Amino acid sequence: MAGSTLEKLTTGMQEAASETSSRSPQAHRPEHLAAIHCENLSVFYGAQQALFNISMDIPRHRVTSFIGPSGCGKSTLLRSFNRMNDVIENVRLEGKVLIEGENIYEPGTHLPTLRKNVGMVFQKSNPFPMSVRDNILFGPRRQGVKNRALLEQIIEDSLRRADLWNEVKDRLHTSALDLSGGQQQRLCIARALANSPRILLMDEPASALDPISTAKIEETIYELKDEYTVVIVTHNLQQAARCSDITAFLYLGKLIEMNETAKVFRNPSNKQTEDYVSGRFG
Amino acid sequence: MGQRRRSADLIDSLARHVISVGGLCVIVAVLAIIFFILREGLPLFYPAKSSPQPPLPIPLQAGQGATSLLVTSDEYREFVVTLDRDGVVRLRSPQDGALKQELRTPLLKGEVLTAASEPTMGSFIAATESGLVVPLRLQFQVRWEGGRRVLQPRLSGGPVLDFERPEDPIRKVSGARLEGGGAQAAIVTASGELLYGVFNAVEEKTTIFRLTDEVSPRRLSALAMSSNGEWLVAGAEEGTFNVWQLEAGEAPSRIQSSEASAAPITALAFLLGDESLIVGDAAGGVAVWFPLRYLQVANTAEAPVRFEGTLLRPGEQQRILDRGYATEYSHIPALTFTTAGRSFRKIHTFAPHPHGVTALAASSRNRGFISADTAGGVWLRYATTESTQARLHAGKDAIRSVAFSPRLDGIFALDAAGRVHRWSLQNSHPDATLENLFTKVWYEGAMESAHVWQSTGGSDAFEPKYGLWPLLFGTFKGTFYAMIFSVPLAIVAALYLSQLGPSRLRDVCKPVIEIMAALPSVVVGFLAALWFAPLVSQHLATALLWLLLMPPCLGAALGVWYLTAKVLRATLRPGVELVFIFAAFVVAFLIASSLGPFLENAFLGKDLATWLFERFGIVYDQRNNIVVGVALGFAVIPLIFSICEDAMCSVPPAYTSAALALGASKWQTAIYVVLPAASPGIFAAILLGLGRAVGETMIVLMATGNTPILDLSPFTGMRTMSATIAVEIPEAAYGGTLYRVLFATGFLLFAITFMINTIADTVSYRLRRRYGRY
């Protein structure tokens, strides 16, 4: 049921979005390409280098998790996939990031379209001080969706996907700030989904939440991979083990190891990885 | 450790107390200021206070049966002065009525039949049984003897006008002195004759004119001549009155005959300034009439012309009140205007006495007067405010004569039984009531009721006009234009610098704009008045054209900028757009400065300001609202900008990141996220700017022209409350009406800014609760 509506929905959204974007339609996208492909990616904050020659392929419709100790560059890497690093001053980037085969650091890249397609959920929930409804519709409205029926559909579908619909369906007009912490974070997920992105980046989405809320979020993430490519940064190794298919371990700005999650946790090929996942440092 | 804890506690509690005392001091200081302002302003609205004193029985003159004809007093209220039938002026003690002095003049022979007091002459005029009319003057010389004040009275008289009617006793008399020692008077005799006589001091000759035929057969019952000798008014028992305009030595010309009342007119008098006529009738009615200017308007064209809502056929003429139509219609040459003289019209009607009016007396200092009736009622009135300030009672007998003491601190009334009634009076500010500060008032000499502020004039007879509306209006007009200019600029600048522009630009611009706030407002005002105002008025067409060209030029510049970005296939670095905007400014200016004079020459043939006036009657003042708007705006921009910028910068980055990550452009983020979240701060900034603009003094003082007019046009000046206070308080007499009105204005200003700041606080608190919970 949800699937068919979503298909309709997604096509509608794309029609609306195609006016503003110049990207090629879905049908022509080569299937073998990775969702995200980066090549020799280095990021500098001023003189300090945060990432060193990272190259990786993140497969489509999988949950990929980035693990590593604090300050190892997980978040920086994640933020370079939707160019949110641009917001920070004095950031310089070398190398290539290809999303669906297109280099997003090419001059002339339309940032709003990129970020619509690559959604992001932040560590700390950050709903706007508006109603639940306006929060959800913030993205679609900025993309120029005006059709009322479609907007109503987007609200319900994205809230359902974020597992929040039953809790807030009667309070769509109340302020998002009145929701609980876990609900706020799921609202942020729903808000990102309302843009029908193809990739969803999540920066430690459950780190500030209680165990029950965390379980709900993880459940949501697991369900999302059917239709989205999910990249999640986490501190919590159990979380990475529970809900991701592929795990990448970063250490001091370098990609140490990237493989199927089961292999990384049970049989890592690198000593540092083994030390980290077995809790010897980090 | 314990020692350290104790000393920390001590410092804590000390600090708490110092801070509480400081805070309390601020509150007390503010309350004290309010109290002081109120203390100086409130006496304005105190009602007139009068306290009666027991009547003085003045004994009949033994053997002659004579009683007093009129009553007055000296400046210090040391004497009650009466003119009695036997021609003697008697000075009595106001305490017990004891006779102090008797003054006689050889000019008064035989019995005095009637007399009138002329307050502005400080004297009276008497008519004797031999048909002579004698102006009298009573003066007091002040001497000091051993620290005690001694008043030395002196009675003088003349010149005598002989009406040569010994057989026809005079019933009414009124007169006025003329410059150069002459005098003129009018009488009504027992047989109903109305005569007007002029004594020429050079030829020492009295000329008599008989005016009876012009009013005959009506019976005249009241008579008044203005003290400047311009008007003669005679009231009749039929309730009509006739007005003559007097030209010394020439036959008087009757200009008006009006129905004033259904009852006989029993008393007539002129108010101070000789421009208002008080009419009292036998039914108790009291009204004030003003002489108004009239115009004759004629249509000299072949076609009908529309004039004030009516169609004027060719050749048709109309007599209309002169409301400045000649200038207003100067652009229609077909209409010709000629002056059509003046006529009295009833303007103010007062609460009627329950009995017939018998006597009137005008104040010698303001527009107050007293009316008295046949049953002992003595009512204190104020003409301009159309109010009855006090209703005094003086027994049951008819009042024959009333008078103010020269300093307006007492009232004297003489009744038919010969008793003198006295009241002391405290009535400092009859001309300013809460009502007439804010409503339209029909002032003397005006053609209609209006809001007027004109606090000082050339002569003592000038009536100060304290309408606060023009000042309130001016304040808000100036503020309005300043806000129109400054609010969009400041908010857009803050939004651009905090959200969109390069951060280096912000680091430069913010301090520069904040330094603008440190510029003394007197410098801004000076520049506005002496540099900017003349510049704009010389190049009005260029300035307006520039303003008009800015939006299209900016649009074009942004278009070019966008296309450049498209063609180069690159996002231009932030800040580059400024080059385009600057170019737009320059291009618009170049076009305007070359096109403006060209258009003026080619199409108007003269400069724009002259053309506007000639074509539409729009007046262009050099110091006008545009100049004030810009100058005042310049003063409030830093304030609004700075607070807005702070508010926008303190919007949590989590919001902006969320918006950007959702695919909103920087611009959308600024509009849909930053603006609402910063709205409490923006709102507070606007209202603080408003408060600043309302209270700003130096700039408006220098750049507005200070004309207290009610005119919405951006091309005229205004006068604000703050500038009025600054300009007039040094000239206002301490404790005088103007002084108190200015304090009341100050209180009003305080109340307005207080209200604005309270609203700012309340609304921004609500908005903060709505948007500001992070």
XYZ file of N, CA, C and O in Angstrom, chain B residues 532-551 585 588-597 599-600 608 620 624 626-627 630 715:
160
model
N 22.160 68.964 2.598
C 21.298 68.032 1.874
C 20.024 68.705 1.352
O 19.641 68.513 0.194
N 19.392 69.511 2.230
C 18.115 70.132 1.835
C 18.276 71.034 0.610
O 17.518 70.909 -0.354
N 19.267 71.952 0.594
C 19.436 72.773 -0.608
C 19.784 71.942 -1.838
O 19.302 72.218 -2.938
N 20.586 70.895 -1.619
C 20.982 70.039 -2.742
C 19.756 69.403 -3.378
O 19.574 69.437 -4.601
N 18.890 68.837 -2.537
C 17.698 68.170 -3.069
C 16.784 69.179 -3.745
O 16.231 68.928 -4.808
N 16.655 70.359 -3.130
C 15.695 71.302 -3.708
C 16.227 71.864 -5.025
O 15.456 72.178 -5.917
N 17.557 71.958 -5.186
C 18.098 72.438 -6.455
C 17.969 71.390 -7.553
O 17.813 71.711 -8.718
N 18.081 70.142 -7.147
C 18.056 69.075 -8.147
C 16.898 68.136 -7.871
O 17.078 66.926 -7.814
N 15.722 68.696 -7.662
C 14.577 67.882 -7.273
C 14.258 66.825 -8.321
O 14.042 65.662 -8.006
N 14.256 67.250 -9.588
C 13.904 66.309 -10.654
C 14.891 65.163 -10.677
O 14.513 63.988 -10.756
N 16.185 65.495 -10.555
C 17.219 64.456 -10.567
C 17.018 63.494 -9.404
O 17.060 62.264 -9.572
N 16.763 64.066 -8.208
C 16.630 63.229 -7.015
C 15.451 62.269 -7.155
O 15.572 61.070 -6.880
N 14.302 62.803 -7.587
C 13.118 61.947 -7.699
C 13.308 60.896 -8.791
O 12.908 59.745 -8.642
N 13.944 61.325 -9.870
C 14.170 60.406 -10.987
C 15.099 59.284 -10.564
O 14.900 58.121 -10.919
N 16.094 59.636 -9.779
C 17.058 58.647 -9.287
C 16.320 57.594 -8.454
O 16.496 56.394 -8.620
N 15.463 58.101 -7.573
C 14.675 57.220 -6.721
C 13.840 56.266 -7.577
O 13.732 55.076 -7.306
N 13.266 56.839 -8.627
C 12.386 56.077 -9.513
C 13.171 55.053 -10.317
O 12.696 53.954 -10.600
N 14.397 55.412 -10.694
C 15.200 54.549 -11.554
C 15.893 53.439 -10.781
O 16.338 52.467 -11.372
N 16.001 53.599 -9.460
C 16.740 52.602 -8.685
C 16.206 51.177 -8.847
O 16.979 50.267 -9.139
N 14.883 50.942 -8.663
C 14.413 49.555 -8.778
C 14.705 48.915 -10.133
O 15.277 47.819 -10.172
N 23.714 51.718 -8.954
C 23.566 53.033 -8.319
C 24.124 54.120 -9.223
O 23.488 55.127 -9.500
N 22.118 54.570 -12.476
C 20.846 55.255 -12.214
C 21.097 56.729 -11.970
O 20.366 57.593 -12.462
N 22.163 57.046 -11.243
C 22.459 58.445 -10.958
C 22.819 59.189 -12.228
O 22.349 60.308 -12.472
N 23.643 58.553 -13.077
C 24.070 59.225 -14.314
C 22.862 59.498 -15.200
O 22.697 60.604 -15.725
N 21.985 58.494 -15.320
C 20.789 58.688 -16.145
C 19.948 59.817 -15.569
O 19.526 60.728 -16.278
N 19.702 59.754 -14.244
C 18.822 60.732 -13.607
C 19.392 62.138 -13.739
O 18.671 63.092 -14.040
N 20.703 62.281 -13.524
C 21.255 63.634 -13.514
C 21.309 64.225 -14.908
O 21.338 65.440 -15.068
N 21.324 63.370 -15.953
C 21.299 63.970 -17.289
C 19.866 64.105 -17.790
O 19.514 65.063 -18.471
N 19.032 63.132 -17.401
C 17.648 63.140 -17.895
C 16.805 64.180 -17.153
O 15.930 64.813 -17.750
N 17.054 64.363 -15.857
C 16.230 65.259 -15.039
C 16.157 66.666 -15.608
O 15.079 67.138 -15.983
N 17.313 67.359 -15.715
C 17.286 68.719 -16.254
C 16.743 68.755 -17.685
O 16.031 69.681 -18.061
N 14.463 66.766 -19.066
C 12.997 66.672 -19.038
C 12.375 67.974 -18.564
O 11.363 68.425 -19.096
N 12.985 68.576 -17.548
C 12.459 69.848 -17.042
C 12.434 70.886 -18.145
O 11.456 71.595 -18.338
N 11.004 71.651 -11.531
C 9.898 70.781 -11.127
C 9.081 71.356 -9.971
O 7.855 71.294 -9.974
N 6.402 73.102 -2.378
C 7.655 72.410 -2.064
C 8.466 73.269 -1.110
O 8.924 74.346 -1.476
N 11.960 69.704 4.039
C 10.714 68.951 3.944
C 10.903 67.553 4.479
O 11.945 67.182 5.000
N 11.115 64.655 3.007
C 12.081 63.733 2.393
C 13.426 63.924 3.079
O 14.084 62.956 3.478
N 13.795 65.191 3.238
C 15.068 65.503 3.889
C 15.074 64.951 5.308
O 16.032 64.290 5.739
N 15.265 61.120 5.461
C 16.613 60.606 5.217
C 17.513 60.876 6.429
O 18.212 59.980 6.911
N 6.508 66.877 0.644
C 7.291 68.039 0.247
C 7.192 69.193 1.234
O 7.694 70.273 0.970
